[in-house]
C-alpha cells in the first residue's frame, strides 16, 4: 500500500500564492507518475498537473498553465505544486495521486491522498 499526505493548503487572497506538498510512504515511487487534482463544490474532480518520475516530463491543465508548477524531490518521495496568481476559481480541495500509468485522467491513478483545502478570497 502507498500512503499519500497533502499539506500546505489554506486561505489566501486573490493574486497570492501557495505551495502544496504531497509526501509518499509505503513503497518507492521511482516508476510512479504523480498527479494533482482538485474538486470544487458542486463540481467533479478535475485534473490539474502531472509529473513523470522516470522521464521527468510534466503536463498541465489549460486553466492553470503558466500559473502552477509541479515539481518533485525523489530523495524525499515528495511532489509539490507551486500555485501563483490564484483566483477564486482555484478554490477547491486539492488531491495528490500516484499511479504506474497515470496521466491526465483521475481514473488512471491507483493511490490518493486525503486532500487539502485551498480557499482563495476575491
Coordinates of N, CA, C and O in Angstrom, one line a residue:
X1 N 0.8 -1.2 0.0 CA 0.0 0.0 0.0 C 0.9 1.3 0.0 O 2.0 1.2 0.4
X2 N 0.3 2.3 -0.5 CA 1.0 3.6 -0.6 C 0.2 4.6 0.1 O -1.0 4.8 -0.1
X3 N 0.8 5.4 1.0 CA 0.1 6.4 1.8 C 0.6 7.8 1.2 O 1.8 8.0 1.1
X4 N -0.3 8.6 0.9 CA -0.1 10.0 0.4 C -0.7 11.0 1.3 O -1.9 10.9 1.7
X5 N 0.1 12.0 1.7 CA -0.4 13.0 2.7 C -0.1 14.4 2.1 O 1.1 14.8 1.9
X6 N -1.1 15.1 1.8 CA -1.0 16.5 1.3 C -0.9 17.5 2.5 O -1.4 17.3 3.6
X7 N -0.2 18.6 2.2 CA -0.2 19.7 3.2 C 0.1 21.0 2.4 O 0.4 21.0 1.2
X8 N -0.1 22.1 3.1 CA 0.1 23.4 2.5 C -1.1 24.2 2.1 O -1.0 25.4 1.7
X9 N -2.3 23.6 2.2 CA -3.5 24.3 1.9 C -3.8 25.4 2.9 O -3.3 25.4 4.0
X10 N -4.8 26.2 2.5 CA -5.2 27.3 3.4 C -6.0 28.4 2.7 O -6.4 28.2 1.6
X11 N -6.1 29.5 3.4 CA -6.8 30.7 2.9 C -5.8 31.7 2.4 O -4.9 32.0 3.1
X12 N -6.0 32.2 1.2 CA -5.1 33.1 0.5 C -6.0 34.1 -0.3 O -7.0 33.8 -0.8
X13 N -5.5 35.3 -0.4 CA -6.2 36.4 -1.1 C -5.9 36.2 -2.6 O -4.9 35.6 -3.0
X14 N -6.8 36.6 -3.4 CA -6.6 36.6 -4.9 C -5.3 37.3 -5.3 O -5.0 38.3 -4.8
X15 N -4.6 36.6 -6.2 CA -3.3 37.1 -6.6 C -2.2 36.6 -5.8 O -1.0 36.7 -6.2
X16 N -2.5 35.9 -4.8 CA -1.4 35.3 -3.9 C -1.0 34.0 -4.4 O -1.4 33.5 -5.4
X17 N -0.1 33.3 -3.5 CA 0.5 32.1 -3.8 C 0.4 31.1 -2.7 O 0.3 31.5 -1.5
X18 N 0.4 29.8 -3.0 CA 0.5 28.7 -2.1 C 1.4 27.6 -2.7 O 1.4 27.5 -3.9
X19 N 2.0 26.9 -1.8 CA 2.8 25.8 -2.2 C 2.3 24.5 -1.5 O 2.4 24.4 -0.3
X20 N 1.7 23.6 -2.3 CA 1.2 22.3 -1.7 C 2.3 21.3 -1.8 O 3.1 21.2 -2.7
X21 N 2.3 20.4 -0.8 CA 3.3 19.3 -0.7 C 2.5 18.0 -0.6 O 1.4 17.9 0.0
X22 N 3.0 16.9 -1.2 CA 2.5 15.6 -1.0 C 3.6 14.6 -0.7 O 4.5 14.4 -1.6
X23 N 3.6 14.1 0.5 CA 4.6 13.1 0.9 C 4.1 11.7 0.8 O 3.0 11.4 1.2
X24 N 4.9 10.8 0.1 CA 4.5 9.5 -0.1 C 5.3 8.5 0.8 O 6.5 8.7 1.1
X25 N 4.7 7.5 1.3 CA 5.4 6.4 2.1 C 4.7 5.1 1.7 O 3.7 5.0 1.2
X26 N 5.5 4.0 2.1 CA 4.9 2.7 1.9 C 5.7 1.9 0.8 O 5.7 0.7 0.9
X27 N 6.2 2.6 -0.2 CA 7.0 1.9 -1.2 C 7.7 3.0 -2.1 O 7.3 4.2 -2.0
X28 N 8.6 2.6 -2.9 CA 9.3 3.6 -3.7 C 8.4 4.1 -4.8 O 7.5 3.4 -5.3
X29 N 8.7 5.3 -5.2 CA 7.9 5.9 -6.3 C 8.8 6.2 -7.6 O 8.5 7.0 -8.4
X30 N 9.9 5.4 -7.7 CA 10.8 5.7 -8.8 C 10.2 5.5 -10.1 O 10.7 6.1 -11.1
X31 N 9.1 4.7 -10.3 CA 8.5 4.5 -11.6 C 7.1 5.0 -11.6 O 6.3 4.7 -12.5
X32 N 6.7 5.8 -10.6 CA 5.3 6.3 -10.5 C 5.2 7.7 -11.0 O 6.0 8.5 -10.8
X33 N 4.1 7.9 -11.8 CA 3.7 9.2 -12.1 C 2.9 9.8 -10.9 O 2.2 9.1 -10.2
X34 N 3.1 11.1 -10.7 CA 2.4 11.8 -9.6 C 1.6 12.9 -10.2 O 2.1 13.8 -10.9
X35 N 0.3 13.0 -9.8 CA -0.6 14.0 -10.3 C -1.2 14.8 -9.2 O -1.3 14.3 -8.0
X36 N -1.7 16.0 -9.6 CA -2.5 16.8 -8.7 C -3.9 17.0 -9.3 O -4.0 17.2 -10.5
X37 N -4.9 16.8 -8.5 CA -6.3 17.0 -9.0 C -7.0 17.9 -8.0 O -6.5 18.1 -6.9
X38 N -8.1 18.5 -8.4 CA -8.9 19.3 -7.4 C -10.4 19.1 -7.7 O -10.8 18.7 -8.7
X39 N -11.1 19.4 -6.6 CA -12.6 19.3 -6.7 C -13.2 20.4 -6.0 O -13.1 20.6 -4.7
X40 N -13.9 21.3 -6.7 CA -14.6 22.4 -6.2 C -16.1 22.0 -5.8 O -16.6 21.0 -6.3
X41 N -16.7 22.8 -4.9 CA -18.1 22.4 -4.6 C -19.0 22.3 -5.8 O -19.0 23.2 -6.6
X42 N -19.8 21.2 -5.9 CA -20.7 21.0 -6.9 C -20.0 20.6 -8.3 O -20.7 20.5 -9.3
X43 N -18.7 20.4 -8.3 CA -18.0 20.0 -9.5 C -17.4 18.6 -9.3 O -17.2 18.1 -8.2
X44 N -17.1 18.0 -10.5 CA -16.3 16.8 -10.5 C -14.9 17.0 -10.2 O -14.4 18.1 -10.5
X45 N -14.2 16.0 -9.8 CA -12.8 16.1 -9.6 C -12.1 16.3 -11.0 O -12.3 15.5 -11.9
X46 N -11.2 17.3 -11.1 CA -10.6 17.6 -12.3 C -9.1 17.6 -12.2 O -8.5 17.8 -11.2
X47 N -8.5 17.3 -13.4 CA -7.0 17.2 -13.5 C -6.4 18.6 -13.4 O -6.9 19.6 -13.9
X48 N -5.3 18.7 -12.7 CA -4.5 19.9 -12.6 C -3.1 19.8 -13.2 O -2.8 20.6 -14.1
X49 N -2.3 18.8 -12.8 CA -1.0 18.7 -13.3 C -0.5 17.3 -13.0 O -1.0 16.6 -12.1
X50 N 0.5 16.9 -13.7 CA 1.1 15.6 -13.6 C 2.6 15.7 -13.9 O 3.0 16.4 -14.7
X51 N 3.4 14.9 -13.2 CA 4.8 14.8 -13.5 C 5.3 13.3 -13.5 O 4.8 12.5 -12.6
X52 N 6.1 13.0 -14.4 CA 6.6 11.6 -14.6 C 7.9 11.4 -13.8 O 8.8 12.2 -13.9
X53 N 8.0 10.3 -13.0 CA 9.2 10.1 -12.2 C 10.3 9.6 -13.0 O 11.5 9.8 -12.7
X54 N 10.1 8.9 -14.1 CA 11.2 8.3 -14.9 C 11.8 9.2 -15.9 O 13.0 9.3 -16.1
X55 N 10.9 9.9 -16.7 CA 11.4 10.8 -17.7 C 11.3 12.3 -17.3 O 11.7 13.1 -18.1
X56 N 10.6 12.5 -16.2 CA 10.5 13.9 -15.7 C 9.9 14.9 -16.6 O 10.3 16.0 -16.7
X57 N 8.8 14.4 -17.3 CA 8.0 15.3 -18.1 C 6.8 15.7 -17.3 O 6.4 15.1 -16.3
X58 N 6.2 16.9 -17.7 CA 5.1 17.4 -16.9 C 4.1 17.9 -17.9 O 4.4 18.3 -19.0
X59 N 2.8 17.9 -17.4 CA 1.7 18.4 -18.2 C 0.7 19.1 -17.3 O 0.5 18.6 -16.2
X60 N 0.1 20.2 -17.8 CA -0.8 21.0 -17.0 C -2.2 21.1 -17.7 O -2.3 21.2 -18.9
X61 N -3.2 21.3 -16.9 CA -4.5 21.7 -17.4 C -4.4 23.1 -17.9 O -3.6 23.9 -17.4
X62 N -5.2 23.4 -19.0 CA -5.1 24.8 -19.5 C -5.5 25.9 -18.5 O -4.9 27.0 -18.6
X63 N -6.3 25.5 -17.6 CA -6.7 26.5 -16.6 C -5.6 27.0 -15.6 O -5.8 28.0 -15.0
X64 N -4.6 26.2 -15.5 CA -3.5 26.5 -14.6 C -2.2 26.7 -15.3 O -1.2 27.1 -14.6
X65 N -2.1 26.5 -16.6 CA -0.8 26.6 -17.3 C -0.3 28.0 -17.2 O -1.0 29.0 -17.4
X66 N 1.0 28.1 -16.9 CA 1.6 29.4 -16.7 C 1.5 30.0 -15.3 O 2.2 30.9 -15.0
X67 N 0.7 29.4 -14.5 CA 0.5 29.9 -13.1 C 1.0 28.8 -12.1 O 1.5 29.2 -11.0
X68 N 0.8 27.6 -12.4 CA 1.1 26.5 -11.4 C 2.4 25.7 -12.0 O 2.6 25.6 -13.2
X69 N 3.2 25.2 -11.0 CA 4.3 24.5 -11.4 C 4.4 23.2 -10.5 O 4.3 23.3 -9.3
X70 N 4.5 22.0 -11.1 CA 4.6 20.8 -10.4 C 6.1 20.4 -10.4 O 6.8 20.6 -11.4
X71 N 6.6 19.9 -9.3 CA 8.0 19.5 -9.1 C 8.0 18.3 -8.2 O 7.0 17.9 -7.6
X72 N 9.2 17.8 -8.1 CA 9.4 16.6 -7.2 C 10.8 16.6 -6.5 O 11.7 17.2 -7.0
X73 N 10.8 15.8 -5.5 CA 12.1 15.6 -4.7 C 12.1 14.1 -4.5 O 11.5 13.5 -3.6
X74 N 12.9 13.4 -5.3 CA 13.0 12.0 -5.3 C 13.5 11.4 -4.0 O 13.1 10.4 -3.5
X75 N 14.5 12.1 -3.4 CA 15.1 11.7 -2.1 C 14.0 11.7 -1.0 O 14.1 10.9 -0.1
X76 N 13.1 12.6 -1.1 CA 12.0 12.7 -0.1 C 10.7 12.0 -0.5 O 9.8 12.0 0.3
X77 N 10.7 11.5 -1.7 CA 9.4 10.9 -2.2 C 8.3 11.9 -2.1 O 7.2 11.6 -1.6
X78 N 8.5 13.1 -2.5 CA 7.6 14.2 -2.3 C 7.4 15.0 -3.6 O 8.3 15.2 -4.4
X79 N 6.1 15.3 -3.9 CA 5.8 16.1 -5.0 C 5.2 17.4 -4.5 O 4.5 17.4 -3.5
X80 N 5.4 18.5 -5.3 CA 5.0 19.8 -4.9 C 4.1 20.4 -6.0 O 4.2 20.1 -7.2
X81 N 3.3 21.3 -5.6 CA 2.5 22.1 -6.5 C 2.6 23.6 -6.1 O 2.0 24.0 -5.1
X82 N 3.4 24.4 -6.8 CA 3.5 25.8 -6.6 C 2.4 26.5 -7.3 O 2.3 26.4 -8.6
X83 N 1.5 27.2 -6.6 CA 0.4 27.9 -7.2 C 0.5 29.4 -7.1 O 0.6 29.9 -6.0
X84 N 0.6 30.1 -8.2 CA 0.8 31.5 -8.2 C -0.4 32.2 -8.9 O -1.2 31.5 -9.6
X85 N -0.6 33.5 -8.6 CA -1.7 34.3 -9.2 C -3.0 33.6 -9.1 O -3.8 33.4 -10.0
X86 N -3.3 33.2 -7.8 CA -4.5 32.5 -7.5 C -5.7 33.3 -7.7 O -5.7 34.5 -7.4
X87 N -6.8 32.7 -8.1 CA -8.1 33.4 -8.2 C -9.2 32.5 -7.5 O -8.9 31.4 -7.1
X88 N -10.4 33.1 -7.3 CA -11.4 32.4 -6.7 C -11.8 31.1 -7.4 O -12.3 30.1 -6.8
X89 N -11.5 31.0 -8.7 CA -11.8 29.8 -9.5 C -10.9 28.7 -9.1 O -11.1 27.5 -9.5
X90 N -9.8 28.9 -8.4 CA -8.9 27.9 -7.9 C -9.3 27.3 -6.6 O -8.7 26.4 -6.1
X91 N -10.4 27.8 -6.0 CA -10.8 27.3 -4.7 C -11.4 25.9 -4.9 O -12.2 25.6 -5.7
X92 N -10.8 25.0 -4.1 CA -11.1 23.6 -4.2 C -10.4 22.8 -3.2 O -9.5 23.3 -2.5
X93 N -10.8 21.5 -3.0 CA -9.9 20.6 -2.3 C -9.0 20.0 -3.3 O -9.4 19.5 -4.3
X94 N -7.7 20.0 -2.9 CA -6.6 19.5 -3.8 C -6.1 18.2 -3.4 O -5.8 18.0 -2.2
X95 N -6.0 17.2 -4.3 CA -5.6 15.9 -4.0 C -4.4 15.5 -4.8 O -4.3 15.9 -6.0
X96 N -3.5 14.8 -4.2 CA -2.4 14.2 -5.0 C -2.7 12.8 -5.2 O -3.4 12.1 -4.5
X97 N -2.1 12.2 -6.3 CA -2.4 10.8 -6.7 C -1.1 10.2 -7.3 O -0.3 10.9 -7.8
X98 N -1.0 8.9 -7.1 CA 0.1 8.1 -7.7 C -0.4 7.0 -8.5 O -1.4 6.3 -8.2
X99 N 0.3 6.7 -9.6 CA -0.1 5.6 -10.5 C 1.0 5.2 -11.4 O 1.8 6.1 -11.9
X100 N 1.1 4.0 -11.7 CA 2.2 3.5 -12.7 C 2.0 4.1 -14.1 O 3.0 4.3 -14.8
X101 N 0.7 4.2 -14.5 CA 0.4 4.7 -15.8 C -0.4 6.0 -15.8 O -1.0 6.4 -16.8
X102 N -0.6 6.6 -14.6 CA -1.5 7.7 -14.5 C -1.0 8.9 -15.3 O 0.2 9.2 -15.4
X103 N -2.0 9.7 -15.9 CA -1.6 10.9 -16.6 C -2.7 12.0 -16.3 O -2.7 12.5 -15.2
X104 N -3.6 12.3 -17.2 CA -4.5 13.4 -17.1 C -5.9 13.0 -16.6 O -6.8 13.9 -16.5
X105 N -6.2 11.7 -16.5 CA -7.5 11.3 -16.0 C -7.4 10.7 -14.6 O -6.5 10.0 -14.2
X106 N -8.4 11.1 -13.8 CA -8.5 10.6 -12.4 C -8.7 9.1 -12.3 O -8.4 8.5 -11.3
X107 N -9.2 8.5 -13.4 CA -9.4 7.1 -13.4 C -8.1 6.3 -13.6 O -8.1 5.0 -13.5
X108 N -7.0 6.9 -13.9 CA -5.7 6.2 -14.2 C -4.9 6.0 -13.0 O -3.9 5.4 -13.1
X109 N -5.3 6.5 -11.8 CA -4.4 6.5 -10.7 C -4.8 5.4 -9.7 O -6.0 5.1 -9.5
X110 N -3.8 4.9 -8.9 CA -4.0 3.8 -8.0 C -4.2 4.3 -6.6 O -4.8 3.6 -5.8
X111 N -3.5 5.4 -6.2 CA -3.5 5.8 -4.8 C -3.8 7.3 -4.7 O -3.4 8.1 -5.6
X112 N -4.5 7.7 -3.7 CA -4.9 9.1 -3.5 C -4.7 9.5 -2.1 O -4.8 8.8 -1.1
X113 N -4.4 10.8 -1.9 CA -4.3 11.4 -0.6 C -5.6 11.8 -0.1 O -6.6 11.7 -0.8
X114 N -5.6 12.4 1.1 CA -6.9 12.8 1.8 C -7.4 14.1 1.3 O -8.6 14.4 1.6
X115 N -6.6 14.9 0.7 CA -7.0 16.2 0.2 C -6.6 17.3 1.2 O -6.6 17.1 2.4
X116 N -6.4 18.5 0.6 CA -6.1 19.7 1.4 C -6.9 20.9 0.8 O -6.9 21.0 -0.4
X117 N -7.6 21.6 1.7 CA -8.5 22.7 1.2 C -7.7 23.9 0.8 O -6.8 24.4 1.6
X118 N -8.0 24.5 -0.3 CA -7.4 25.8 -0.8 C -8.6 26.7 -1.0 O -9.5 26.4 -1.8
X119 N -8.6 27.8 -0.3 CA -9.7 28.8 -0.5 C -9.0 30.1 -0.8 O -8.2 30.6 -0.1
X120 N -9.5 30.7 -1.9 CA -9.0 32.0 -2.5 C -10.1 33.0 -2.3 O -11.2 32.8 -2.9
X121 N -9.8 34.1 -1.6 CA -10.8 35.2 -1.5 C -10.7 36.1 -2.7 O -9.7 36.3 -3.3
X122 N -11.9 36.6 -3.1 CA -12.0 37.5 -4.2 C -11.5 38.9 -3.9 O -11.2 39.7 -4.8

